[in-house]
Amino acid sequence: MEGTAVQRRLIWQVATVAAVTRETPSVRTIELSVPDWPGHRAGQHLDVRLTAEDGYTAERSYSIASAPGEPVSITVERLKDGEVSPYLTEELRVGDQLELRGPVGGYFVWEATDPGPLLLIAGGSGIVPLRAILRQRRRSGSDVPVRLLYSSRTLPDVIYRDELDSYRDDISASYTLTRTQPPDWTGYAGRVNSALLAEVAWPAHKEPLTFVCGPTSFVETVAEGLVHLGYQPGRVKTERFGASGGR
Amino acid sequence: MDTLDGNALAGLFAEVFGAEMTNVTVTCRTCGFTAAIGETVVYPRLPGAVARCRNCTAMLIVITKVRGVNCVDMLGLA
Amino acid sequence: MSPITRGFRGRRNMLAGAENRVPPGQYMTDGFPVLSAGPTPHTPLDQWTFSIRQDGGELKSWSWEEIQALPAENVTVDIHCVTRWSKLDTEWRGVSMDTLLGAVEHDDGYILAFCDGGYTTNLPVADVTGGQAWVAYEYDGGPLDPEHGGPARLLVPHLYFWKSAKWVRGVELLDHDEPGFWETYGYHMYGDPWKEQRYSGD
């Protein structure tokens, strides 16, 4: 059954890097070949474990960037002082192996049967699970109305830009650039605040289902802003990525 | 230090309970606030995992792993 | 045994000649990771006290001004966290626990340190005397950051750093070893990093 993750004891298994794609100068998508992948749901994530030669291990969580039914992939942003992300975004090669555990997550998931309308709000690499949701929406033929608000530092930092553009006739997408904007920019500028939310979010009476993902401070600002707009907290799902994108 | 939320413990919970737990709703014994485990405040990278109530910061769940055996204390749940 | 991830090294660096200063299973870091089990407390200094308690009562208490007026020491020590990072040559300033415990009369063998936020940890008196422990209020030449336990934390560098309780507000004198927060959940009662005493039974 597509989209249903089989419930069973979760174990670490070895995955092989099947492909790597550069999304932005600091972001890379890694497609993985996982021998016993049980399938996953849009919005879930997986845990990655790396082991150095001397036995030192590091674990991180990454949202699954692909829709159910597609090959498993994660999109990783290189953090300035990161320990794992520089390795995954710069060093890791096709054919390399790493351990992963997943899929996990039963809260921050979207099914095509969930009633809409849908509001997706992303900060930085928070777009990753939301892109899986958008792909799943397309794959399932769902016509649930969608509004997307995506906050990035600069235009080159917008992840999946072309793909998100391809949804333009099907969803209402708004972009805000917080650091610098190109001269011909027609989108929003500056951080997401209550005024911007009031302008682009669904009116509360439409009872939308909302997914907010990104750095912790971004998620808290947005969630608070939505509640002020009258959104039901129970219909606002949040996933925090920590200081700046990674977990 | 930035806190995370219960989603960050999804893998650990699945390993411990053999099932998805982040969508399970829990009630804080201290203040009565109800939320999904995925919405609790999680302090990362500790000797163990600690999930706290988003409303009153009381400790809800503590998980440690000692020699491969998980110790789970749902001390703060009603 | 987990398969080795080709080319992964992590962020660690080993100082030449430092090998004998890093306990088994530990890795050196040049950062200072912030590990906390709860929100950072912010007790105003005019309400802050450090007390020594026994049998449900208070033997002695110092205000912030009084602690500042006590003789203080600058110490440079290596610290070892049970989450496997070690940091060498960290610089602190604080009051020796010898000075504080020396101000009361007792014959108890153990303490349970207690802190703002509710954290506790247990130690033998013998391990927080003899120049082995401080109530530290400065780190790296400046006031101790709240994130790292300020205004003051316990500093017991010869044991795993979970024993160096942040936001410490005093110690309870006991005649027995009473497990504190992490000890209750399976962490070692003593915690000697050189014997890798991470968990109970190690």
Coordinates of C-alpha atoms in Angstrom, one line a residue:
Chain A
M1 CA 0.0 0.0 0.0
E2 CA 1.7 3.2 -1.1
G3 CA 2.2 5.7 1.6
T4 CA 1.8 3.3 4.5
A5 CA 5.0 2.7 6.6
V6 CA 5.0 -0.8 8.0
Q7 CA 5.3 -0.8 11.8
R8 CA 8.1 -2.9 13.0
R9 CA 11.1 -2.7 15.2
L10 CA 13.3 0.1 13.9
I11 CA 16.9 -0.9 13.1
W12 CA 19.9 0.7 11.7
Q13 CA 20.6 -0.4 8.2
V14 CA 23.3 0.3 5.7
A15 CA 22.4 2.5 2.7
T16 CA 24.4 3.3 -0.4
V17 CA 24.6 6.7 -2.0
A18 CA 23.0 6.3 -5.4
A19 CA 23.2 9.9 -6.7
V20 CA 24.0 13.3 -5.5
T21 CA 22.5 16.6 -6.8
R22 CA 23.6 20.1 -6.0
E23 CA 20.6 22.2 -5.2
T24 CA 22.4 25.5 -4.1
P25 CA 26.0 26.3 -3.3
S26 CA 25.5 25.0 0.2
V27 CA 22.8 22.4 -0.3
R28 CA 22.9 18.9 -1.7
T29 CA 20.4 16.2 -2.3
I30 CA 21.5 12.7 -1.6
E31 CA 19.6 9.8 -3.2
L32 CA 20.0 6.6 -1.2
S33 CA 19.6 2.9 -2.1
V34 CA 18.2 1.2 1.0
P35 CA 17.8 -2.6 0.7
D36 CA 14.9 -3.0 3.1
W37 CA 13.2 0.3 2.8
P38 CA 9.6 -0.2 4.0
G39 CA 8.2 2.9 2.2
H40 CA 7.6 6.2 3.9
R41 CA 5.0 9.0 4.3
A42 CA 5.4 12.6 3.1
G43 CA 6.9 14.6 6.0
Q44 CA 8.8 11.8 7.7
H45 CA 12.5 11.9 8.3
L46 CA 15.3 9.4 8.9
D47 CA 18.3 9.3 11.2
V48 CA 21.8 9.1 9.8
R49 CA 24.8 7.7 11.6
L50 CA 28.3 8.2 10.5
T51 CA 31.3 6.3 12.0
A52 CA 34.9 7.4 11.8
E53 CA 37.8 5.0 11.6
D54 CA 38.5 5.3 15.3
G55 CA 34.9 4.4 16.2
Y56 CA 33.7 8.0 16.8
T57 CA 30.1 8.3 15.7
A58 CA 27.8 11.2 15.0
E59 CA 24.0 11.0 14.4
R60 CA 21.8 13.5 12.7
S61 CA 18.2 13.6 11.5
Y62 CA 17.2 14.6 8.0
S63 CA 13.8 15.0 6.4
I64 CA 13.0 12.8 3.5
A65 CA 12.9 14.9 0.4
S66 CA 11.1 12.5 -1.8
A67 CA 7.5 11.4 -2.0
P68 CA 6.3 7.9 -1.1
G69 CA 7.1 5.6 -4.0
E70 CA 10.1 7.6 -5.1
P71 CA 13.7 6.6 -4.3
V72 CA 14.6 7.7 -0.8
S73 CA 16.5 11.0 -0.8
I74 CA 17.5 13.6 1.8
T75 CA 18.5 17.2 1.2
V76 CA 21.2 18.5 3.4
E77 CA 22.3 22.1 4.1
R78 CA 25.9 22.7 4.9
L79 CA 26.1 24.5 8.3
K80 CA 29.0 26.8 8.9
D81 CA 30.2 25.1 12.0
G82 CA 28.7 21.8 11.2
E83 CA 30.3 18.5 12.0
V84 CA 28.3 16.2 9.8
S85 CA 26.8 18.5 7.1
P86 CA 30.1 19.5 5.6
Y87 CA 30.9 15.8 5.1
L88 CA 27.5 15.1 3.6
T89 CA 27.4 18.1 1.3
E90 CA 31.1 18.1 0.2
E91 CA 32.8 14.8 0.7
L92 CA 30.3 12.0 0.4
R93 CA 30.3 10.3 -3.0
V94 CA 28.2 8.0 -5.1
G95 CA 28.9 4.5 -3.9
D96 CA 29.7 5.5 -0.3
Q97 CA 27.7 3.9 2.5
L98 CA 26.2 5.2 5.6
E99 CA 23.9 3.9 8.3
L100 CA 20.3 5.1 8.6
R101 CA 17.3 4.4 10.7
G102 CA 13.8 5.2 9.4
P103 CA 11.5 6.3 8.3
V104 CA 10.3 7.9 11.5
G105 CA 7.7 10.5 12.3
G106 CA 3.9 10.1 12.7
Y107 CA 3.1 13.6 13.7
F108 CA 4.6 15.8 10.9
V109 CA 3.1 13.8 8.1
W110 CA 0.6 14.5 5.3
E111 CA -1.8 12.2 3.5
A112 CA -3.7 13.0 0.4
T113 CA -6.9 12.1 2.4
D114 CA -6.2 14.9 4.9
P115 CA -8.8 17.6 4.5
G116 CA -7.5 21.0 3.4
P117 CA -6.9 23.7 2.5
L118 CA -3.2 23.3 3.1
L119 CA -0.8 25.9 4.4
L120 CA 2.9 25.2 4.1
I121 CA 5.5 27.5 5.7
A122 CA 9.2 26.9 5.4
G123 CA 12.3 28.7 6.6
G124 CA 15.5 27.7 4.9
S125 CA 16.0 23.9 4.7
G126 CA 12.6 23.6 6.3
I127 CA 11.3 23.3 2.8
V128 CA 12.5 19.7 2.5
P129 CA 9.6 17.9 4.1
L130 CA 7.2 20.3 2.5
R131 CA 8.5 19.5 -0.9
A132 CA 7.9 15.8 -0.2
I133 CA 4.3 16.8 0.7
L134 CA 3.9 18.8 -2.5
R135 CA 5.3 15.8 -4.5
Q136 CA 2.9 13.5 -2.8
R137 CA 0.0 15.8 -3.5
R138 CA 0.9 15.8 -7.2
R139 CA 1.5 12.0 -7.3
S140 CA -1.8 11.3 -5.6
G141 CA -3.8 13.6 -7.9
S142 CA -5.0 15.6 -5.0
D143 CA -6.5 19.0 -5.7
V144 CA -6.5 20.3 -2.2
P145 CA -5.8 24.0 -2.4
V146 CA -2.3 25.0 -1.2
R147 CA -0.7 28.2 -0.1
L148 CA 3.1 28.1 0.3
L149 CA 5.2 30.7 2.1
Y150 CA 9.0 30.1 1.8
S151 CA 11.6 32.2 3.6
S152 CA 15.2 32.2 2.4
R153 CA 18.2 34.4 2.9
T154 CA 18.9 35.2 -0.8
L155 CA 17.6 34.0 -4.1
P156 CA 20.4 31.6 -4.7
D157 CA 19.5 30.0 -1.4
V158 CA 16.0 29.1 -2.5
I159 CA 16.1 25.3 -2.6
Y160 CA 14.1 23.4 -5.4
R161 CA 13.4 26.8 -7.0
D162 CA 12.6 25.4 -10.5
E163 CA 10.5 22.6 -9.1
L164 CA 8.5 24.9 -6.9
D165 CA 8.1 27.2 -9.9
S166 CA 6.6 24.3 -11.8
Y167 CA 3.7 24.2 -9.3
R168 CA 2.9 27.8 -9.9
D169 CA -0.4 27.2 -11.7
D170 CA -1.5 24.7 -9.1
I171 CA -0.6 26.3 -5.8
S172 CA -0.3 29.9 -4.5
A173 CA 3.4 30.4 -3.6
S174 CA 4.9 33.4 -1.9
Y175 CA 8.6 33.8 -1.3
T176 CA 10.4 36.2 1.0
L177 CA 14.1 36.9 1.0
T178 CA 15.4 38.1 4.3
R179 CA 19.0 39.2 3.5
T180 CA 19.2 40.6 0.0
Q181 CA 16.9 40.7 -3.0
P182 CA 17.7 40.9 -6.7
P183 CA 16.9 44.2 -8.4
D184 CA 13.9 42.9 -10.3
W185 CA 12.5 41.0 -7.2
T186 CA 8.7 41.0 -7.0
G187 CA 8.4 38.8 -4.0
Y188 CA 8.5 39.8 -0.3
A189 CA 11.5 41.0 1.6
G190 CA 12.4 40.6 5.2
R191 CA 11.6 38.0 7.9
V192 CA 8.2 36.4 8.2
N193 CA 6.1 38.4 10.6
S194 CA 2.5 38.8 11.6
A195 CA 1.8 41.3 8.8
L196 CA 3.1 38.9 6.1
L197 CA 1.2 36.0 7.6
A198 CA -2.0 38.0 7.6
E199 CA -1.4 38.7 3.9
V200 CA -0.5 35.3 2.6
A201 CA -2.0 32.7 5.0
W202 CA -5.5 31.3 4.5
P203 CA -8.1 33.1 6.6
A204 CA -8.6 31.2 9.8
H205 CA -12.2 30.4 9.1
K206 CA -11.1 28.1 6.2
E207 CA -9.8 25.8 8.9
P208 CA -6.5 25.0 7.1
L209 CA -4.1 22.3 7.9
T210 CA -0.7 23.9 8.4
F211 CA 2.8 22.6 8.3
V212 CA 5.6 24.9 9.6
C213 CA 9.2 23.7 9.3
G214 CA 12.6 25.4 9.8
P215 CA 14.9 26.8 12.4
T216 CA 13.4 26.8 15.9
S217 CA 13.1 30.5 16.2
F218 CA 11.4 30.7 12.8
V219 CA 8.9 28.1 13.7
E220 CA 8.1 29.7 17.0
T221 CA 7.5 33.1 15.4
V222 CA 5.3 31.7 12.7
A223 CA 3.3 29.4 15.0
E224 CA 2.7 32.2 17.4
G225 CA 1.7 34.5 14.5
L226 CA -0.8 31.9 13.2
V227 CA -2.4 31.5 16.6
H228 CA -2.9 35.3 16.7
L229 CA -4.6 35.0 13.4
G230 CA -7.1 32.6 14.9
Y231 CA -5.5 29.4 13.8
Q232 CA -6.3 26.3 15.8
P233 CA -3.1 25.1 17.5
G234 CA -4.1 21.5 16.9
R235 CA -4.1 22.1 13.1
V236 CA -0.7 23.7 13.1
K237 CA 2.0 21.1 12.8
T238 CA 5.5 22.1 13.6
E239 CA 9.0 20.7 13.1
R240 CA 12.0 22.5 14.5
F241 CA 15.4 22.1 13.0
G242 CA 17.5 23.8 15.7
A243 CA 19.7 26.8 15.3
S244 CA 20.1 26.9 11.6
G245 CA 18.8 24.0 9.6
G246 CA 20.3 20.8 10.9
R247 CA 19.3 18.6 13.9
Chain B
M1 CA 21.3 26.7 22.7
D2 CA 18.3 26.0 20.6
T3 CA 15.7 23.5 21.7
L4 CA 14.1 21.1 19.3
D5 CA 10.7 19.4 19.4
G6 CA 9.5 15.8 19.9
N7 CA 10.1 15.1 16.2
A8 CA 13.8 14.9 17.0
L9 CA 13.1 11.9 19.2
A10 CA 11.0 10.0 16.7
G11 CA 13.8 7.5 15.9
L12 CA 14.5 6.9 19.6
F13 CA 10.9 6.5 20.4
A14 CA 10.3 4.1 17.6
E15 CA 13.3 2.1 18.8
V16 CA 12.1 2.0 22.4
F17 CA 8.4 1.5 21.8
G18 CA 8.4 -0.3 18.5
A19 CA 5.8 2.2 17.2
E20 CA 5.4 5.8 16.1
M21 CA 5.0 8.0 19.2
T22 CA 5.3 11.6 17.9
N23 CA 1.6 11.8 17.1
V24 CA 0.5 10.4 20.4
T25 CA -1.2 13.1 22.6
V26 CA 0.0 13.5 26.1
T27 CA -1.2 15.6 29.0
C28 CA 1.2 17.3 31.4
R29 CA 0.6 16.2 35.0
T30 CA 1.7 19.6 36.3
C31 CA -0.4 22.0 34.3
G32 CA -2.8 19.9 32.3
F33 CA -1.6 21.1 28.9
T34 CA -2.3 18.6 26.2
A35 CA -0.1 18.3 23.1
A36 CA 1.3 15.7 20.7
I37 CA 4.7 14.3 21.7
G38 CA 6.0 15.8 18.5
E39 CA 5.2 19.2 19.9
T40 CA 7.0 18.9 23.3
V41 CA 10.2 20.8 23.9
V42 CA 13.2 18.6 23.5
Y43 CA 16.7 19.4 24.8
P44 CA 19.2 17.7 22.5
R45 CA 22.6 16.1 22.8
L46 CA 22.3 15.2 26.4
P47 CA 23.4 12.1 28.3
G48 CA 19.8 11.2 27.7
A49 CA 16.7 12.6 26.0
V50 CA 14.4 15.0 27.9
A51 CA 11.0 16.1 26.7
R52 CA 9.3 19.0 28.5
C53 CA 5.9 20.6 28.5
R54 CA 5.7 23.5 26.1
N55 CA 3.4 25.3 28.4
C56 CA 5.0 25.1 31.8
T57 CA 8.4 23.4 31.1
A58 CA 7.8 20.6 33.5
M59 CA 9.7 17.4 32.5
L60 CA 7.4 14.9 30.8
I61 CA 9.6 12.1 29.6
V62 CA 13.2 11.1 30.2
I63 CA 14.9 8.4 28.2
T64 CA 18.4 7.1 28.8
K65 CA 20.2 4.3 27.1
V66 CA 22.4 2.3 29.4
R67 CA 24.5 -0.5 27.7
G68 CA 21.9 -0.9 25.0
V69 CA 18.9 -1.0 27.3
N70 CA 16.5 1.9 27.2
C71 CA 15.2 3.4 30.4
V72 CA 12.0 5.4 29.9
D73 CA 10.4 7.5 32.6
M74 CA 7.1 9.1 31.7
L75 CA 7.4 10.9 35.0
G76 CA 5.5 14.1 34.0
L77 CA 2.5 12.6 32.1
A78 CA -0.9 12.6 33.6
Chain C
M1 CA 30.3 -2.9 14.9
S2 CA 29.1 -0.1 12.7
P3 CA 30.5 0.1 9.2
I4 CA 33.1 2.8 8.8
T5 CA 31.8 5.8 6.8
R6 CA 34.6 6.5 4.3
G7 CA 36.2 9.9 4.8
F8 CA 34.2 11.0 7.9
R9 CA 36.3 12.4 10.6
G10 CA 34.0 14.7 12.6
R11 CA 35.1 17.9 14.1
R12 CA 37.8 16.6 16.4
N13 CA 41.4 17.4 16.6
M14 CA 44.0 15.6 18.7
L15 CA 46.7 17.8 20.0
A16 CA 50.1 16.2 19.7
G17 CA 51.1 15.0 23.2
A18 CA 47.6 15.4 24.5
E19 CA 46.8 11.7 24.2
N20 CA 47.5 11.0 27.9
R21 CA 45.2 13.8 28.9
V22 CA 42.1 12.5 27.1
P23 CA 40.4 9.6 28.9
P24 CA 39.4 6.4 27.0
G25 CA 36.5 6.8 24.7
Q26 CA 36.7 10.6 24.7
Y27 CA 37.4 13.0 21.8
M28 CA 38.8 16.5 22.1
T29 CA 36.8 19.5 21.1
D30 CA 37.8 23.1 20.7
G31 CA 34.2 24.3 21.2
F32 CA 32.2 24.3 24.4
P33 CA 29.0 22.4 23.7
V34 CA 26.0 23.6 25.6
L35 CA 24.1 20.6 27.0
S36 CA 21.1 21.3 29.2
A37 CA 18.1 19.3 30.3
G38 CA 15.9 22.3 30.7
P39 CA 15.4 26.0 30.2
T40 CA 18.1 28.3 31.5
P41 CA 17.2 29.7 34.9
H42 CA 17.6 33.4 35.6
T43 CA 17.7 33.9 39.3
P44 CA 18.5 37.5 40.1
L45 CA 21.7 37.9 42.0
D46 CA 20.0 39.7 44.9
Q47 CA 17.9 36.6 45.4
W48 CA 20.8 34.1 44.8
T49 CA 22.2 32.1 47.7
F50 CA 24.5 29.1 48.1
S51 CA 23.6 27.0 51.1
I52 CA 24.8 23.9 52.9
R53 CA 21.9 21.9 54.1
Q54 CA 21.6 18.9 56.4
D55 CA 18.6 17.0 57.9
G56 CA 16.1 19.3 56.3
G57 CA 17.7 22.4 57.7
E58 CA 20.2 24.9 56.7
L59 CA 23.7 24.9 58.2
K60 CA 25.0 27.9 56.4
S61 CA 24.2 30.2 53.5
W62 CA 26.0 32.8 51.5
S63 CA 24.6 35.6 49.4
W64 CA 26.2 36.5 46.1
E65 CA 28.1 39.3 47.7
E66 CA 29.3 37.0 50.5
I67 CA 30.5 34.4 48.0
Q68 CA 32.3 37.1 46.0
A69 CA 34.1 38.2 49.2
L70 CA 35.5 34.7 49.9
P71 CA 39.0 33.9 48.8
A72 CA 38.9 32.7 45.2
E73 CA 41.2 30.8 42.9
N74 CA 42.0 30.7 39.2
V75 CA 42.2 27.2 38.0
T76 CA 43.0 25.6 34.6
V77 CA 41.5 22.2 34.2
D78 CA 40.6 19.6 31.6
I79 CA 36.9 18.7 31.5
H80 CA 35.3 15.5 30.2
C81 CA 31.7 15.1 29.3
V82 CA 30.0 11.7 29.3
T83 CA 28.7 12.5 25.8
R84 CA 32.4 11.9 24.8
W85 CA 33.8 15.3 24.3
S86 CA 36.8 16.6 26.3
K87 CA 38.1 20.1 26.5
L88 CA 41.6 20.8 27.7
D89 CA 43.0 23.8 29.6
T90 CA 39.7 25.4 30.5
E91 CA 40.1 28.4 32.8
W92 CA 37.8 29.1 35.7
R93 CA 37.6 31.3 38.8
G94 CA 35.7 30.4 41.9
V95 CA 35.6 29.5 45.5
S96 CA 37.0 26.2 46.6
M97 CA 34.5 23.8 48.1
D98 CA 37.1 23.3 50.9
T99 CA 36.4 26.9 51.9
L100 CA 32.6 26.4 51.9
L101 CA 32.4 23.0 53.5
G102 CA 35.1 24.1 55.9
A103 CA 32.7 26.7 57.3
V104 CA 30.4 24.0 58.7
E105 CA 30.9 21.2 61.2
H106 CA 29.8 17.8 60.0
D107 CA 30.9 14.2 59.6
D108 CA 28.8 13.2 56.6
G109 CA 30.4 11.4 53.7
Y110 CA 28.3 12.5 50.8
I111 CA 26.6 15.5 49.2
L112 CA 23.7 15.9 46.9
A113 CA 24.2 19.2 44.9
F114 CA 20.9 21.0 44.1
C115 CA 20.3 23.6 41.5
D116 CA 17.9 26.1 40.0
G117 CA 15.7 24.1 37.6
G118 CA 15.7 21.1 39.9
Y119 CA 18.9 19.3 38.7
T120 CA 20.7 17.2 41.3
T121 CA 23.9 15.2 41.3
N122 CA 25.6 13.2 44.1
L123 CA 29.3 13.2 45.1
P124 CA 31.4 11.9 48.0
V125 CA 32.6 14.6 50.3
A126 CA 36.1 13.2 49.7
D127 CA 35.9 14.2 46.1
V128 CA 34.8 17.8 46.6
T129 CA 37.5 18.6 49.2
G130 CA 41.2 18.5 49.1
G131 CA 41.4 21.1 46.3
Q132 CA 39.3 19.0 43.8
A133 CA 36.1 21.2 43.5
W134 CA 34.9 24.7 43.3
V135 CA 31.8 26.8 43.0
A136 CA 32.9 28.6 39.8
Y137 CA 31.5 31.9 38.7
E138 CA 33.9 32.9 36.0
Y139 CA 34.9 31.1 32.9
D140 CA 37.6 32.1 30.4
G141 CA 38.2 35.4 32.2
G142 CA 34.6 36.6 32.3
P143 CA 31.4 36.0 34.2
L144 CA 30.1 32.5 33.7
D145 CA 27.4 32.6 30.9
P146 CA 23.9 31.5 32.0
E147 CA 24.1 28.9 29.1
H148 CA 27.1 27.3 30.8
G149 CA 25.7 27.4 34.3
G150 CA 26.0 31.0 35.4
P151 CA 25.9 32.8 37.7
A152 CA 27.7 29.8 39.4
R153 CA 28.2 26.1 38.8
L154 CA 29.9 23.3 40.6
L155 CA 33.2 22.4 39.1
V156 CA 34.6 18.9 39.8
P157 CA 36.9 18.3 36.8
H158 CA 38.2 14.9 37.9
L159 CA 34.8 13.4 37.3
Y160 CA 32.5 13.4 34.3
F161 CA 31.1 16.8 33.7
W162 CA 27.5 15.9 34.6
K163 CA 28.8 16.1 38.2
S164 CA 29.7 19.7 37.6
A165 CA 26.2 20.9 38.2
K166 CA 25.1 24.0 36.5
W167 CA 23.1 26.7 38.3
V168 CA 24.2 25.2 41.6
R169 CA 22.4 26.6 44.7
G170 CA 23.9 24.5 47.4
V171 CA 24.6 21.0 48.7
E172 CA 22.8 18.7 51.0
L173 CA 25.0 16.8 53.4
L174 CA 24.1 13.1 53.6
D175 CA 25.4 10.0 55.4
H176 CA 24.8 7.9 52.3
D177 CA 25.2 8.2 48.6
E178 CA 21.9 9.3 47.1
P179 CA 21.6 9.2 43.3
G180 CA 21.0 12.5 41.6
F181 CA 19.1 13.1 38.4
W182 CA 21.2 11.2 35.8
E183 CA 22.4 8.7 38.3
T184 CA 18.7 7.7 38.9
Y185 CA 18.4 6.9 35.2
G186 CA 21.4 4.6 35.1
Y187 CA 24.4 6.8 35.0
H188 CA 27.3 5.9 37.3
M189 CA 27.2 7.0 40.9
Y190 CA 30.8 8.1 40.9
G191 CA 31.8 8.8 37.3
D192 CA 35.6 8.5 36.9
P193 CA 36.4 9.2 33.3
W194 CA 39.7 7.4 33.5
K195 CA 37.9 4.2 34.4
E196 CA 35.1 5.0 31.9
Q197 CA 32.5 4.9 34.6
R198 CA 29.7 6.2 32.4
Y199 CA 26.9 3.9 33.5
S200 CA 26.0 2.1 36.7
G201 CA 27.9 -1.1 36.8
D202 CA 30.8 0.1 34.7

